[in-house]
Coordinates of C-alpha atoms in Angstrom, one line a residue:
M186 CA 15.3 -65.8 51.6
Q187 CA 13.5 -64.3 54.3
D188 CA 10.2 -65.8 55.4
S189 CA 7.2 -63.9 54.7
A190 CA 4.7 -62.8 57.4
P191 CA 1.3 -64.2 56.9
D192 CA -1.1 -62.0 54.9
P193 CA -3.9 -60.5 57.4
D194 CA -6.5 -60.4 54.6
S195 CA -6.5 -64.4 54.3
A196 CA -6.8 -65.2 58.1
P197 CA -10.4 -66.2 58.8
E198 CA -12.8 -64.2 60.3
P199 CA -13.2 -65.1 64.1
R200 CA -15.8 -68.0 64.7
Q201 CA -19.3 -66.6 65.7
T202 CA -20.8 -68.5 68.4
P203 CA -24.4 -68.2 69.6
D204 CA -25.3 -67.0 73.2
Y205 CA -25.7 -69.3 76.1
P206 CA -29.8 -69.4 75.9
E207 CA -29.9 -69.5 72.0
W208 CA -27.0 -72.5 71.9
R209 CA -29.2 -74.3 75.2
T210 CA -32.2 -74.1 73.0
A211 CA -30.2 -75.8 70.1
M212 CA -29.2 -78.7 72.6
K213 CA -32.5 -79.1 73.5
A214 CA -33.9 -79.8 70.2
R215 CA -30.6 -82.6 69.8
A216 CA -31.1 -84.1 72.8
E217 CA -34.7 -84.7 72.8
E218 CA -34.4 -87.0 69.9
A219 CA -32.1 -89.3 71.3
G220 CA -32.2 -88.9 75.1
F221 CA -33.2 -86.0 77.6
F222 CA -33.2 -82.7 78.3
E223 CA -33.4 -81.1 81.6
P224 CA -33.2 -77.6 82.3
L225 CA -31.8 -76.4 85.8
G226 CA -32.4 -73.0 85.9
P227 CA -31.4 -70.2 83.7
D228 CA -27.6 -71.2 84.8
H229 CA -27.3 -74.8 84.2
H230 CA -28.6 -77.8 82.2
A231 CA -28.2 -81.4 81.3
H232 CA -28.5 -83.0 78.2
F233 CA -28.0 -86.9 77.8
L234 CA -27.4 -88.6 74.5
E235 CA -27.8 -92.2 75.0
T236 CA -26.0 -95.3 72.8
D237 CA -26.6 -99.1 73.1
G238 CA -23.3 -99.3 74.9
D239 CA -22.4 -100.1 78.5
A240 CA -20.4 -97.1 79.2
L241 CA -21.6 -93.4 80.4
L242 CA -19.2 -90.0 80.2
V243 CA -20.5 -87.8 82.4
T244 CA -19.0 -84.4 81.6
F245 CA -19.1 -81.4 83.3
E246 CA -18.5 -78.0 80.7
S247 CA -19.0 -74.7 80.6
H248 CA -20.8 -72.8 77.5
P249 CA -17.7 -70.2 77.4
A250 CA -15.2 -73.3 77.7
I251 CA -17.2 -75.2 74.9
S252 CA -17.4 -71.9 72.5
M253 CA -13.5 -71.3 72.9
L254 CA -12.5 -74.8 72.5
S255 CA -14.9 -77.1 70.6
P256 CA -15.0 -76.5 66.7
D257 CA -18.6 -77.2 65.9
D258 CA -19.7 -76.2 69.3
R259 CA -20.7 -79.4 70.7
P260 CA -19.8 -80.0 74.4
L261 CA -16.4 -81.6 74.3
G262 CA -17.2 -84.6 76.0
E263 CA -19.7 -85.6 73.0
A264 CA -17.2 -86.0 70.7
V265 CA -15.3 -88.3 72.6
A266 CA -18.0 -90.3 73.5
E267 CA -19.4 -90.3 70.1
A268 CA -16.1 -91.8 68.8
H269 CA -16.1 -94.6 71.5
G270 CA -19.5 -95.4 71.5
W271 CA -20.5 -94.3 74.8
S272 CA -23.7 -92.7 76.2
H273 CA -23.4 -88.8 77.4
L274 CA -24.6 -86.9 80.1
A275 CA -23.5 -83.3 79.9
V276 CA -23.8 -80.8 82.6
I277 CA -23.6 -77.3 81.3
A278 CA -22.6 -74.2 83.4
R279 CA -23.4 -70.8 81.8
G280 CA -20.0 -69.4 83.6
D281 CA -17.9 -70.4 86.4
T282 CA -20.3 -71.5 88.7
W283 CA -18.8 -74.6 90.4
F284 CA -22.1 -75.9 90.1
R285 CA -23.1 -74.9 93.5
E286 CA -26.7 -74.8 92.3
G287 CA -29.5 -76.5 94.4
R288 CA -31.7 -77.4 91.3
V289 CA -28.1 -79.4 90.3
Y290 CA -28.2 -80.9 93.4
G291 CA -31.5 -82.2 92.7
F292 CA -31.2 -83.2 89.5
F293 CA -28.6 -85.8 90.8
D294 CA -30.4 -87.1 93.3
Q295 CA -33.5 -88.0 90.9
L296 CA -31.0 -89.7 88.8
N297 CA -30.3 -92.0 91.5
D298 CA -33.9 -92.3 92.4
D299 CA -34.7 -93.2 89.1
G300 CA -31.7 -95.7 88.9
F301 CA -30.0 -93.6 86.1
F302 CA -26.5 -95.2 86.8
D303 CA -27.5 -98.7 87.3
E304 CA -27.7 -99.0 83.8
F305 CA -24.2 -98.7 83.1
E306 CA -21.5 -101.1 83.6
T307 CA -18.7 -98.4 83.6
I308 CA -19.0 -94.5 84.2
L309 CA -16.6 -91.9 83.8
F310 CA -16.9 -88.2 85.4
Y311 CA -14.8 -85.8 83.8
G312 CA -14.0 -82.0 83.9
A313 CA -11.3 -79.4 84.3
G314 CA -11.1 -76.5 86.5
P315 CA -14.2 -75.4 88.3
C316 CA -15.7 -78.5 86.0
G317 CA -13.3 -80.7 87.3
Y318 CA -14.5 -79.5 91.0
A319 CA -18.1 -80.8 89.8
A320 CA -16.8 -83.9 88.6
C321 CA -15.2 -85.0 91.3
A322 CA -18.0 -83.4 93.9
F323 CA -21.1 -85.0 92.1
S324 CA -19.3 -88.6 91.1
V325 CA -20.5 -89.6 94.6
S326 CA -23.8 -89.9 93.3
A327 CA -22.7 -93.4 91.0
P328 CA -20.6 -95.1 93.8
G329 CA -17.8 -97.4 91.8
A330 CA -17.3 -94.6 89.1
R331 CA -13.8 -93.7 87.8
V332 CA -13.4 -89.7 87.6
L333 CA -10.8 -87.7 85.7
A334 CA -10.3 -84.2 86.9
L335 CA -7.8 -81.3 85.4
Q336 CA -6.5 -78.9 87.8
P337 CA -9.5 -79.3 89.8
Q338 CA -10.2 -76.9 93.1
A339 CA -11.1 -79.1 96.1
T340 CA -13.2 -76.4 97.4
L341 CA -13.7 -72.4 97.8
D342 CA -14.5 -72.7 101.6
P343 CA -12.6 -69.9 102.9
R344 CA -11.7 -71.6 106.2
I345 CA -9.4 -74.1 104.1
T346 CA -8.2 -72.3 101.4
E347 CA -8.2 -69.0 102.2
W348 CA -5.0 -69.1 100.3
D349 CA -6.5 -69.1 97.0
D350 CA -7.5 -65.5 96.0
R351 CA -8.3 -66.0 92.7
F352 CA -12.1 -66.5 92.9
V353 CA -13.0 -64.3 96.1
G354 CA -16.1 -63.5 94.4
M355 CA -17.5 -67.4 94.8
R356 CA -16.9 -67.4 98.1
R357 CA -20.2 -65.7 99.1
R358 CA -21.5 -69.7 97.6
S359 CA -21.7 -72.2 100.2
F360 CA -19.1 -75.2 99.5
T361 CA -19.8 -76.6 103.1
D362 CA -23.4 -78.2 102.1
R363 CA -24.5 -81.1 100.1
Y364 CA -21.4 -82.2 97.4
G365 CA -18.9 -80.0 98.9
F366 CA -15.6 -80.9 99.9
A367 CA -14.6 -82.5 96.5
P368 CA -12.0 -84.9 98.0
D369 CA -14.4 -86.5 100.7
M370 CA -16.9 -87.3 97.4
L371 CA -14.3 -89.2 95.9
D372 CA -14.1 -92.0 98.7
A373 CA -17.1 -93.8 96.8
A374 CA -15.1 -93.6 93.5
Q375 CA -13.3 -97.2 92.1
A376 CA -10.3 -94.2 91.0
A377 CA -9.8 -91.2 90.3
W378 CA -7.1 -89.1 88.5
I379 CA -5.7 -85.5 89.2
V380 CA -3.8 -83.8 86.6
Y381 CA -2.3 -80.7 87.6
D382 CA 1.2 -78.5 87.0
P383 CA 3.1 -78.6 90.4
R384 CA 4.7 -75.0 89.0
E385 CA 1.4 -73.5 89.3
P386 CA 1.4 -73.1 93.2
L387 CA -2.5 -72.7 93.7
D388 CA -3.1 -75.9 91.6
A389 CA -0.6 -77.9 93.5
M390 CA -2.3 -76.6 96.8
H391 CA -5.5 -77.6 95.9
A392 CA -4.3 -81.4 94.3
A393 CA -2.5 -81.9 97.4
L394 CA -5.8 -82.1 99.3
F395 CA -6.9 -84.8 96.9
A396 CA -4.4 -87.1 98.5
R397 CA -6.7 -90.3 98.9
R398 CA -6.0 -94.0 98.6
N399 CA -7.8 -94.3 95.4
V400 CA -6.6 -91.0 93.8
T401 CA -3.3 -90.9 91.7
R402 CA -2.1 -87.3 90.9
F403 CA -0.2 -87.1 87.3
R404 CA 2.0 -83.9 87.7
L405 CA 2.3 -82.1 83.9
P406 CA 5.2 -79.4 85.1
S407 CA 5.6 -76.2 83.1
M408 CA 2.0 -76.7 81.0
G409 CA 0.4 -74.0 82.7
N410 CA -2.8 -72.8 83.9
A411 CA -5.1 -74.3 81.1
L412 CA -4.6 -77.8 80.5
Q413 CA -7.6 -78.8 79.2
A414 CA -6.7 -76.8 75.9
D415 CA -3.1 -77.9 75.9
L416 CA -4.2 -81.4 76.1
L417 CA -6.3 -80.9 73.2
G418 CA -3.3 -79.4 71.7
L419 CA -1.3 -82.1 72.4
D420 CA -4.0 -84.6 70.6
I421 CA -3.9 -86.0 73.8
H422 CA -7.5 -85.5 75.6
D423 CA -9.3 -88.2 73.5
P424 CA -6.9 -90.9 74.8
L425 CA -6.6 -89.9 78.3
M426 CA -10.5 -90.1 78.8
A427 CA -10.1 -93.5 76.6
A428 CA -7.9 -94.7 79.1
A429 CA -9.7 -93.5 82.3
M430 CA -12.7 -94.8 81.2
D431 CA -11.3 -98.6 80.8
G432 CA -9.4 -98.2 83.6
T433 CA -5.8 -98.7 82.3
L434 CA -4.8 -95.0 83.0
D435 CA -1.3 -95.8 84.6
T436 CA 1.7 -94.0 85.6
E437 CA 3.2 -95.4 82.4
T438 CA 0.4 -94.7 79.8
F439 CA 0.3 -91.0 81.3
A440 CA 3.9 -90.9 80.8
R441 CA 3.8 -92.2 77.1
L442 CA 1.0 -89.7 76.4
A443 CA 2.9 -86.8 78.5
R444 CA 6.1 -87.2 76.5
R445 CA 4.3 -85.5 73.2
R446 CA 4.8 -82.5 74.9
R447 CA 8.6 -82.3 73.3
D448 CA 7.1 -81.3 70.1
Y449 CA 4.6 -79.0 71.5
V450 CA 5.7 -75.1 71.0
P451 CA 3.6 -73.7 73.9
Y452 CA 5.0 -76.2 76.4
L453 CA 8.7 -75.9 75.4
R454 CA 8.2 -71.9 75.2
R455 CA 7.4 -72.0 79.1
L456 CA 9.9 -74.6 79.8
L457 CA 12.5 -72.1 78.1
S458 CA 11.0 -69.1 80.3
R459 CA 11.2 -71.2 83.5
L460 CA 14.7 -72.1 82.6
E461 CA 15.8 -68.5 81.8
A462 CA 13.8 -67.3 85.2
D463 CA 16.3 -69.8 87.0
E464 CA 19.2 -68.9 85.6
R465 CA 19.9 -72.2 84.8
L466 CA 21.6 -71.2 81.2
D467 CA 23.3 -74.8 81.1
L468 CA 20.0 -76.1 80.3
V469 CA 19.2 -73.1 78.1
R470 CA 21.7 -74.3 75.9
L471 CA 20.6 -77.9 76.0
L472 CA 17.1 -77.4 75.3
C473 CA 17.6 -75.0 72.5
R474 CA 19.8 -77.3 70.8
N475 CA 17.3 -80.0 70.7
V476 CA 14.2 -78.0 70.0
T477 CA 16.3 -76.5 66.9
G478 CA 17.5 -79.8 66.3
R479 CA 14.0 -81.3 65.4
M480 CA 12.1 -78.2 64.3
R481 CA 11.8 -74.6 62.8
A482 CA 12.0 -72.8 66.2
P483 CA 13.2 -68.8 65.6
R484 CA 12.9 -68.0 69.2
F485 CA 15.0 -71.0 70.0
R486 CA 17.0 -70.5 67.5
R487 CA 17.7 -66.7 68.3
R488 CA 18.3 -67.5 71.7
L489 CA 20.9 -70.1 71.5
K490 CA 23.0 -68.2 68.7
A491 CA 22.9 -65.0 72.1
L492 CA 24.2 -67.3 74.4
E493 CA 27.0 -68.7 71.9
A494 CA 27.7 -65.3 71.2
A495 CA 28.1 -64.3 74.6
D496 CA 30.3 -67.2 75.1
A497 CA 32.6 -66.1 72.3
T498 CA 32.9 -62.4 73.7
G499 CA 32.4 -63.2 77.3
A500 CA 29.4 -61.0 77.7
T501 CA 26.7 -61.9 80.1
A502 CA 23.6 -63.9 78.4
D503 CA 21.5 -60.9 79.9
T504 CA 22.5 -58.8 77.6
A505 CA 23.4 -61.3 74.4
S506 CA 19.0 -61.8 74.1
D507 CA 17.4 -59.6 72.4
G508 CA 13.6 -61.3 73.0
A509 CA 12.2 -59.9 70.2
P510 CA 9.0 -62.1 69.1
D511 CA 9.7 -63.7 65.9
S512 CA 6.5 -62.4 63.3
D513 CA 7.0 -65.8 61.3
D514 CA 6.4 -67.6 64.5
P515 CA 2.6 -67.6 65.5
S516 CA 3.4 -69.0 68.8
D517 CA 5.8 -66.5 69.7
N518 CA 2.6 -64.4 69.4
A519 CA -0.1 -66.4 71.0
E520 CA -2.1 -64.7 74.0
P521 CA -2.3 -66.4 77.4
R522 CA -5.1 -68.3 77.9
R523 CA -7.4 -67.6 80.5
A524 CA -6.8 -70.5 83.4
T525 CA -10.5 -71.0 84.7
G526 CA -12.3 -74.4 83.5
L527 CA -10.3 -74.3 80.3

């Protein structure tokens, strides 16, 4: 019996999300009830939601990433903080700005002058991509804080990272003044964790710049260039942040969480593609047998059949592969995610 394709008429309509000014107004109303709201020019703002606890989560996020990844249009950090009873300071950018803005610098200066961070026993700074850069850079304002950053850039100063051609337009921004070189800003942190895919060359080169005594770098091979989205898909975003907050994030804990990749189809597809590209056909067979033995995976089943047929006839594996996507496997038709800030 053939599997039926999903009825396009029954598919949910795309979620409508407000533009940044409208969304910022809504965040202002919520924050003023339980904390504070601070506009930081037209492209940034900060809002704070306070609890009775002694832990503070500081997240750097972008409005496009929130619109894409948050089911309720709240900052991603807010749901995590709420679940654990932490206070939450969200610093939001309209887009990918790396938070290189004088009013953002002034905001953190003012927090220091007011003794804001002194009110908390434990502080975690968090961000991904450009927001990961900001989490590292601005963590210096709270000495002794912990930092969790997903595939952060170290700097976009072309004198240091001229090899990174992804963000050429940002080279007009200064990365040499205050809060500039993110790895140096981590010297005051109690601990920092950098998560990246070593098979993404530019991300790996940035990660290498974060080599510090208090920095642990965790590798997630073949996870691609949108780690935040994938950690949410793996349902390890929250536990990873919780372990970072309480200081228990070590190699064993990270490996246990990362093991969930073995059931995550987007990762398995990337791994298959890499093994195919490397022409490691024995490992392709092992992977396909493992995956088809545990889950319904048409792409892997089809590839395994092609390899077995090639073995039987003496044909090459390349000519035996049809490579066509299966309409009954949504992951085979997934669009690639954007790298920046997700």
